[in-house]
Short mmCIF file of C-alpha atoms and ligand atoms in Angstrom, two decimals:
data_model
loop_
_atom_site.label_atom_id
_atom_site.label_comp_id
_atom_site.label_asym_id
_atom_site.label_seq_id
_atom_site.Cartn_x
_atom_site.Cartn_y
_atom_site.Cartn_z
CA MET B 1 0.00 0.00 0.00
CA ARG B 2 1.54 3.28 -1.08
CA ASN B 3 0.93 5.73 1.66
CA PHE B 4 2.78 8.48 3.44
CA ALA B 5 4.27 6.04 5.96
CA ASN B 6 6.13 4.23 3.15
CA LEU B 7 7.42 7.50 1.83
CA SER B 8 8.67 8.50 5.28
CA THR B 9 10.71 5.29 5.48
CA LEU B 10 12.28 5.96 2.11
CA SER B 11 12.96 9.56 3.11
CA THR B 12 14.69 8.39 6.27
CA CYS B 13 17.06 6.11 4.26
CA ILE B 14 17.98 8.92 1.89
CA LEU B 15 18.50 11.24 4.85
CA LEU B 16 21.22 8.98 6.24
CA ALA B 17 23.14 9.19 2.93
CA PHE B 18 23.27 12.99 3.03
CA ALA B 19 24.16 13.50 6.65
CA SER B 20 26.00 16.79 6.15
CA CYS B 21 22.95 18.78 4.96
CA ASN B 22 20.61 20.80 7.11
CA GLN B 23 17.97 18.42 8.57
CA GLU B 24 14.89 20.30 7.43
CA GLN B 25 16.21 20.92 3.90
CA LYS B 26 17.04 17.23 3.61
CA LYS B 27 13.58 16.19 4.72
CA GLU B 28 11.91 18.41 2.14
CA SER B 29 14.16 17.31 -0.73
CA ASP B 30 13.71 13.64 0.19
CA GLU B 31 9.97 14.03 0.09
CA VAL B 32 10.18 15.58 -3.39
CA ALA B 33 12.53 12.78 -4.53
CA ALA B 34 10.11 10.17 -3.22
CA ASN B 35 7.25 11.87 -5.08
CA ASP B 36 9.23 11.60 -8.33
CA THR B 37 9.03 7.81 -8.17
CA LEU B 38 5.22 7.82 -8.08
CA GLN B 39 2.80 8.45 -10.92
CA PHE B 40 -0.12 10.40 -9.58
CA ARG B 41 -3.47 9.84 -11.26
CA SER B 42 -4.30 13.59 -11.28
CA SER B 43 -2.38 16.85 -10.97
CA PRO B 44 -2.96 19.54 -8.36
CA LEU B 45 -5.63 22.00 -9.53
CA ILE B 46 -4.17 24.97 -7.63
CA ASP B 47 -0.48 25.91 -7.31
CA SER B 48 -0.70 29.38 -5.78
CA ILE B 49 -1.73 28.33 -2.26
CA TYR B 50 -2.24 25.03 -0.41
CA THR B 51 -5.83 23.79 -0.49
CA ALA B 52 -7.65 20.77 0.99
CA ASP B 53 -11.13 19.36 1.73
CA PRO B 54 -12.67 20.46 -1.59
CA SER B 55 -16.45 20.78 -1.59
CA ALA B 56 -17.48 21.21 -5.23
CA HIS B 57 -20.83 22.50 -6.48
CA VAL B 58 -22.23 23.57 -9.82
CA PHE B 59 -23.73 27.06 -9.65
CA ASN B 60 -24.82 28.99 -12.76
CA GLY B 61 -23.24 26.37 -15.06
CA LYS B 62 -19.77 26.68 -13.47
CA ILE B 63 -17.92 24.47 -10.99
CA TYR B 64 -17.20 26.21 -7.69
CA ILE B 65 -14.73 24.72 -5.21
CA TYR B 66 -14.94 25.57 -1.52
CA PRO B 67 -11.75 24.17 0.09
CA SER B 68 -9.81 24.68 3.29
CA HIS B 69 -6.77 26.98 2.88
CA ASP B 70 -3.79 25.17 4.38
CA ILE B 71 -0.96 27.27 5.81
CA ASP B 72 2.26 26.61 7.67
CA ALA B 73 1.54 28.39 10.95
CA GLY B 74 4.56 26.85 12.66
CA THR B 75 2.35 24.84 15.05
CA SER B 76 3.82 21.46 15.94
CA GLU B 77 2.01 18.34 14.80
CA ASN B 78 -0.19 16.51 17.34
CA ASP B 79 -3.16 14.10 17.42
CA ASN B 80 -5.57 17.01 18.00
CA GLY B 81 -4.70 18.39 14.57
CA ASP B 82 -3.43 21.71 15.96
CA HIS B 83 -1.06 21.93 12.96
CA PHE B 84 -4.14 22.44 10.74
CA ALA B 85 -4.24 26.10 11.75
CA MET B 86 -6.12 27.59 8.83
CA ARG B 87 -7.20 31.25 9.07
CA ASP B 88 -9.30 31.99 5.98
CA TYR B 89 -11.16 30.59 2.98
CA HIS B 90 -10.70 31.22 -0.74
CA VAL B 91 -13.30 30.21 -3.34
CA PHE B 92 -12.22 28.85 -6.75
CA SER B 93 -14.14 28.32 -9.99
CA MET B 94 -13.71 26.48 -13.28
CA ASP B 95 -15.79 26.72 -16.47
CA LYS B 96 -15.05 23.07 -17.24
CA ILE B 97 -13.23 20.18 -15.61
CA ASP B 98 -9.93 20.62 -17.51
CA GLY B 99 -10.23 24.40 -17.64
CA ASP B 100 -8.34 27.17 -15.88
CA VAL B 101 -9.00 27.59 -12.17
CA THR B 102 -9.82 31.11 -10.96
CA ASP B 103 -8.98 32.13 -7.39
CA HIS B 104 -11.62 34.61 -6.19
CA GLY B 105 -9.49 35.69 -3.24
CA VAL B 106 -10.28 35.70 0.47
CA ALA B 107 -13.98 34.91 0.92
CA LEU B 108 -14.01 34.86 4.74
CA ALA B 109 -11.33 35.26 7.44
CA VAL B 110 -11.26 34.20 11.08
CA GLU B 111 -11.05 37.80 12.32
CA ASP B 112 -14.44 38.47 10.67
CA ILE B 113 -16.20 35.64 12.53
CA PRO B 114 -17.26 37.06 15.92
CA TRP B 115 -17.51 33.71 17.76
CA ALA B 116 -14.48 31.90 16.29
CA SER B 117 -10.95 31.66 17.65
CA ARG B 118 -8.98 29.36 15.31
CA GLN B 119 -8.85 26.47 12.85
CA LEU B 120 -11.15 27.12 9.91
CA TRP B 121 -11.54 23.52 8.77
CA ALA B 122 -13.43 21.88 5.90
CA PRO B 123 -16.32 24.06 4.62
CA ASP B 124 -19.27 23.47 2.31
CA ALA B 125 -21.67 25.72 0.42
CA ALA B 126 -25.32 25.80 -0.68
CA TYR B 127 -27.68 28.08 -2.57
CA LYS B 128 -31.28 29.03 -1.93
CA ASP B 129 -33.50 31.87 -3.18
CA GLY B 130 -30.76 34.25 -4.28
CA THR B 131 -28.40 33.66 -1.33
CA TYR B 132 -25.26 31.54 -1.16
CA TYR B 133 -24.43 29.97 2.20
CA LEU B 134 -20.95 29.01 3.36
CA TYR B 135 -20.98 26.48 6.24
CA PHE B 136 -17.73 26.09 8.15
CA PRO B 137 -16.34 24.58 11.36
CA ALA B 138 -14.09 26.57 13.67
CA LYS B 139 -13.08 26.41 17.30
CA ASP B 140 -14.99 28.84 19.51
CA LYS B 141 -13.42 30.88 22.32
CA ASP B 142 -13.56 27.78 24.59
CA ASP B 143 -11.70 25.71 21.97
CA VAL B 144 -14.79 23.66 21.13
CA PHE B 145 -15.56 23.06 17.45
CA ARG B 146 -18.87 24.57 16.28
CA ILE B 147 -20.35 25.08 12.84
CA GLY B 148 -21.02 28.56 11.54
CA VAL B 149 -22.72 30.07 8.51
CA ALA B 150 -21.83 33.04 6.34
CA THR B 151 -23.88 34.43 3.46
CA SER B 152 -23.26 36.18 0.14
CA HIS B 153 -25.17 37.19 -2.97
CA SER B 154 -22.40 35.68 -5.11
CA PRO B 155 -21.07 32.09 -5.14
CA GLU B 156 -17.54 33.46 -4.99
CA GLY B 157 -18.14 35.62 -1.91
CA PRO B 158 -17.08 37.58 0.01
CA PHE B 159 -19.24 36.00 2.73
CA LYS B 160 -20.49 37.69 5.89
CA ALA B 161 -20.56 35.50 9.00
CA LEU B 162 -23.57 35.33 11.29
CA PRO B 163 -22.67 36.51 14.82
CA GLU B 164 -23.17 33.07 16.43
CA PRO B 165 -22.55 29.48 15.34
CA ILE B 166 -25.61 27.38 14.45
CA ALA B 167 -27.45 26.61 17.71
CA GLY B 168 -26.95 22.94 18.60
CA SER B 169 -24.01 22.47 16.20
CA PHE B 170 -20.73 20.81 17.13
CA SER B 171 -17.70 19.01 15.70
CA ILE B 172 -16.47 19.49 12.11
CA ASP B 173 -16.90 18.84 8.39
CA PRO B 174 -20.39 20.11 7.50
CA ALA B 175 -21.72 18.75 4.19
CA VAL B 176 -25.01 20.22 3.00
CA PHE B 177 -27.30 18.32 0.62
CA THR B 178 -30.52 19.59 -0.95
CA ASP B 179 -32.86 16.77 -1.94
CA THR B 180 -35.03 16.74 -5.05
CA ASP B 181 -38.04 17.81 -2.92
CA GLY B 182 -36.16 20.97 -1.83
CA SER B 183 -35.45 19.80 1.75
CA THR B 184 -31.89 20.50 2.89
CA TYR B 185 -29.87 18.35 5.30
CA MET B 186 -26.53 18.86 6.98
CA TYR B 187 -24.20 15.91 7.70
CA PHE B 188 -21.42 16.71 10.14
CA GLY B 189 -18.84 15.30 12.51
CA GLY B 190 -15.34 13.92 12.73
CA ILE B 191 -13.71 11.85 15.47
CA TRP B 192 -10.33 12.37 17.20
CA GLY B 193 -9.26 16.00 16.46
CA GLY B 194 -12.82 16.71 15.28
CA GLN B 195 -14.09 16.11 18.88
CA LEU B 196 -17.17 14.06 17.87
CA GLN B 197 -16.37 11.38 20.49
CA GLN B 198 -16.78 14.06 23.18
CA TRP B 199 -20.48 14.55 22.34
CA GLU B 200 -22.81 12.10 24.09
CA ASN B 201 -26.54 12.70 23.45
CA ASN B 202 -25.55 16.04 21.93
CA GLU B 203 -23.97 17.20 25.25
CA TYR B 204 -20.26 18.09 25.38
CA ASP B 205 -17.99 16.17 27.73
CA ALA B 206 -14.82 18.25 28.09
CA ALA B 207 -13.08 15.43 29.95
CA GLY B 208 -14.16 12.80 27.41
CA SER B 209 -11.82 10.46 25.59
CA LEU B 210 -9.73 12.09 22.88
CA THR B 211 -10.27 9.15 20.51
CA ASP B 212 -12.85 6.42 19.80
CA LEU B 213 -10.35 3.68 20.60
CA GLU B 214 -12.06 2.29 23.70
CA GLN B 215 -15.29 1.44 21.87
CA ASP B 216 -14.20 -1.49 19.69
CA ASN B 217 -17.14 -3.78 20.50
CA GLN B 218 -19.84 -1.11 20.52
CA PRO B 219 -21.52 0.56 17.57
CA ALA B 220 -19.10 3.03 16.05
CA ILE B 221 -19.60 6.73 16.68
CA SER B 222 -22.00 7.97 13.99
CA CYS B 223 -21.81 10.95 11.70
CA ARG B 224 -24.69 13.28 12.55
CA VAL B 225 -27.49 14.43 10.24
CA VAL B 226 -30.08 17.15 10.73
CA LYS B 227 -32.62 18.92 8.52
CA LEU B 228 -32.11 22.66 8.01
CA LYS B 229 -35.00 25.09 8.36
CA ASP B 230 -36.12 26.99 5.24
CA ASN B 231 -33.95 29.89 6.41
CA MET B 232 -30.88 27.61 5.92
CA VAL B 233 -29.21 28.89 9.10
CA GLU B 234 -30.98 26.90 11.83
CA PHE B 235 -31.42 23.21 12.59
CA ASP B 236 -34.98 21.96 12.15
CA GLY B 237 -35.52 19.41 14.94
CA GLN B 238 -33.18 16.97 16.61
CA VAL B 239 -29.69 16.10 15.44
CA GLN B 240 -29.77 12.36 14.57
CA ASN B 241 -27.21 9.61 14.09
CA ALA B 242 -26.59 8.72 10.43
CA LYS B 243 -26.37 4.99 11.21
CA LEU B 244 -23.97 2.80 9.24
CA ILE B 245 -25.04 -0.84 9.05
CA ASP B 246 -23.72 -3.98 7.36
CA SER B 247 -25.67 -6.12 4.90
CA ALA B 248 -27.14 -8.12 7.83
CA GLY B 249 -28.53 -4.94 9.38
CA ASN B 250 -26.02 -4.80 12.25
CA GLU B 251 -24.37 -1.51 13.13
CA ILE B 252 -20.71 -1.19 12.09
CA LEU B 253 -18.58 -1.52 15.23
CA GLY B 254 -16.01 0.92 16.59
CA GLY B 255 -13.18 -1.58 16.13
CA ASP B 256 -13.94 -1.97 12.43
CA HIS B 257 -11.56 0.73 11.27
CA ASP B 258 -11.80 -0.28 7.60
CA ARG B 259 -15.52 0.58 7.58
CA ARG B 260 -16.37 2.89 10.47
CA PHE B 261 -17.06 6.60 9.93
CA PHE B 262 -14.13 8.87 10.78
CA GLU B 263 -14.81 12.30 9.15
CA GLY B 264 -15.46 14.08 5.87
CA ALA B 265 -19.06 13.06 5.04
CA TRP B 266 -20.67 13.75 1.67
CA MET B 267 -24.09 12.94 0.23
CA HIS B 268 -25.10 12.48 -3.39
CA LYS B 269 -28.26 11.03 -4.85
CA TYR B 270 -27.96 8.55 -7.71
CA GLN B 271 -30.89 6.73 -9.29
CA ASP B 272 -33.12 7.74 -6.37
CA ARG B 273 -30.84 6.25 -3.71
CA TYR B 274 -28.85 8.17 -1.12
CA TYR B 275 -25.06 7.65 -1.24
CA PHE B 276 -23.42 8.57 2.05
CA SER B 277 -19.63 8.71 1.57
CA TYR B 278 -16.86 9.43 4.08
CA SER B 279 -13.24 8.94 5.10
CA THR B 280 -12.21 5.98 7.27
CA GLY B 281 -9.42 8.13 8.73
CA ASP B 282 -6.68 5.98 10.19
CA THR B 283 -7.19 3.27 7.53
CA HIS B 284 -7.06 5.96 4.83
CA PHE B 285 -9.96 4.88 2.56
CA LEU B 286 -12.89 6.71 1.06
CA ALA B 287 -15.94 4.52 1.70
CA TYR B 288 -19.64 4.65 0.86
CA ALA B 289 -22.92 3.29 2.10
CA ILE B 290 -26.37 3.46 0.47
CA GLY B 291 -29.77 4.25 1.98
CA ASP B 292 -33.38 4.83 0.98
CA SER B 293 -33.70 8.00 3.05
CA PRO B 294 -31.40 11.04 3.41
CA THR B 295 -31.18 10.38 7.15
CA GLY B 296 -30.24 6.70 6.84
CA PRO B 297 -29.63 4.06 7.91
CA PHE B 298 -26.96 3.51 5.26
CA THR B 299 -25.76 0.02 4.31
CA PHE B 300 -22.01 -0.22 3.85
CA ALA B 301 -21.25 -0.80 0.15
CA GLY B 302 -17.46 -0.64 -0.08
CA HIS B 303 -14.41 1.53 -0.55
CA PHE B 304 -14.11 3.64 -3.66
CA MET B 305 -10.69 5.28 -3.22
CA LYS B 306 -7.44 3.72 -2.07
CA PRO B 307 -5.10 5.66 0.24
CA VAL B 308 -3.59 8.84 -1.18
CA GLN B 309 -0.20 10.32 -0.33
CA GLY B 310 -0.85 12.13 2.94
CA TRP B 311 -2.51 10.99 6.16
CA THR B 312 -5.98 10.88 4.66
CA THR B 313 -8.12 12.54 2.06
CA HIS B 314 -11.42 14.45 2.14
CA HIS B 315 -13.74 14.50 -0.85
CA SER B 316 -16.86 15.69 -2.62
CA ILE B 317 -18.81 14.14 -5.49
CA VAL B 318 -20.54 16.28 -8.11
CA GLU B 319 -22.28 15.77 -11.46
CA PHE B 320 -21.25 18.12 -14.29
CA ASP B 321 -22.20 17.87 -17.96
CA GLY B 322 -23.53 14.33 -17.56
CA LYS B 323 -20.44 12.89 -15.81
CA TRP B 324 -19.64 12.38 -12.15
CA TYR B 325 -16.45 13.71 -10.57
CA LEU B 326 -14.57 13.12 -7.33
CA PHE B 327 -12.76 16.12 -5.84
CA TYR B 328 -10.16 15.12 -3.24
CA HIS B 329 -6.77 16.14 -1.89
CA ASP B 330 -3.32 14.70 -1.37
CA THR B 331 0.12 16.11 -0.52
CA GLU B 332 1.84 15.88 -3.92
CA ARG B 333 3.09 19.50 -3.91
CA SER B 334 4.57 19.62 -0.41
CA GLY B 335 5.01 16.08 0.94
CA LYS B 336 3.74 17.53 4.25
CA THR B 337 0.58 16.30 5.97
CA HIS B 338 -0.77 19.79 6.70
CA LEU B 339 0.02 21.39 3.30
CA ARG B 340 -2.33 19.73 0.86
CA ASN B 341 -3.50 20.30 -2.71
CA VAL B 342 -6.91 19.59 -4.25
CA LYS B 343 -7.41 17.37 -7.29
CA VAL B 344 -10.24 16.00 -9.40
CA THR B 345 -10.84 12.72 -11.23
CA GLU B 346 -13.83 11.07 -12.86
CA LEU B 347 -16.02 8.77 -10.75
CA THR B 348 -17.98 5.89 -12.27
CA HIS B 349 -21.19 4.26 -11.04
CA HIS B 350 -21.48 0.70 -12.34
CA GLU B 351 -24.84 -0.49 -13.70
CA ASP B 352 -25.61 -2.23 -10.40
CA GLY B 353 -25.16 1.06 -8.54
CA THR B 354 -21.77 0.29 -7.01
CA ILE B 355 -18.94 2.81 -7.42
CA ALA B 356 -15.75 1.82 -9.29
CA MET B 357 -12.58 1.80 -7.19
CA ILE B 358 -10.25 4.75 -7.80
CA ASP B 359 -6.48 4.37 -7.36
CA PRO B 360 -4.85 7.79 -6.73
CA PHE B 361 -1.71 6.41 -8.40
CA THR B 362 -1.33 4.96 -11.88
CA GLU B 363 0.77 1.92 -12.75
O1 FUB N 401 -8.66 20.18 7.05
C1 FUB N 401 -8.79 19.88 8.41
C2 FUB N 401 -9.38 18.53 8.59
O2 FUB N 401 -8.58 17.54 7.96
C3 FUB N 401 -10.73 18.35 7.95
O3 FUB N 401 -11.77 18.96 8.64
C4 FUB N 401 -10.79 16.87 7.90
O4 FUB N 401 -11.81 16.35 7.12
C5 FUB N 401 -9.40 16.54 7.39
O5 FUB N 401 -9.34 16.64 5.99
#
């Protein structure tokens, strides 16, 4: 399996051969050398800044990408993800999949969000009745992740943040899906650094476990789903668990790291069925599960992307001009976990409704 851990080992060997160089310079050049031996399936879409967690949407016939903006803030790496210290969002657009990518500049910055303190993580966007909505997670002044909303009259922003996060929101990675009947749902949550394991019955436990690792024989922690009110900025009713089950109807267990939900949910509808997709985190796959309702339960259907270079990836799935596309990220440009670049590749649904496996590397 070609993942970042293999590359690190190779880098370490090369490091020993060039012992007289500065340590940091050696590490960076080794990572680039290691990259040269791999054939990536797709090229980075954006070279000017580091971008990750791409949520793609088609608005007014164009593709808009709402990613995280990765920066090197000098924060040391830890299991909480403090090194993902992003401070603003840029919006990008493309007229076609292989076309030029336009950077529309800073769409929202942390200093313009009254309730937020740090870490602007993976956002998403939606449109309704002349207004574009940007949904984003950030840590509040107590260092608890919440989900906020900002609005604009243009898909490219700038966006103006509401003064408070969405009441009842928590954790990270909002993904907003509008069904064919016009109802809109938000899927959200991420374990470990995303704090989802610290929310029991939608109450925060500050002293709670920092991971899900003590729950191997219990149902895995679920992604959350909630309907949005018509105003698009409030939850309509209770936050529910988006249950993941196996083909026998049993809930996926916490110890099943190849299948359990970790973070980065997305929803797309294909042939009237609801495809809930997500990252398995520490096993590095993109996985999907299918349901008959937008709120689940969803039956695990498989993996559809093998591990990328980098700790994990985060994706979105969008239909454009009659084809389906997967937007995702890896670390091709930097070789560093926290400095990622977004990419796109075609995604195929087989006739039986399953999704073809995507290898981020070519032979
Ligand atoms: O970009 C910060 C976090 O990394 C996202 O919220 C996760 O999905 C992971 O991609």
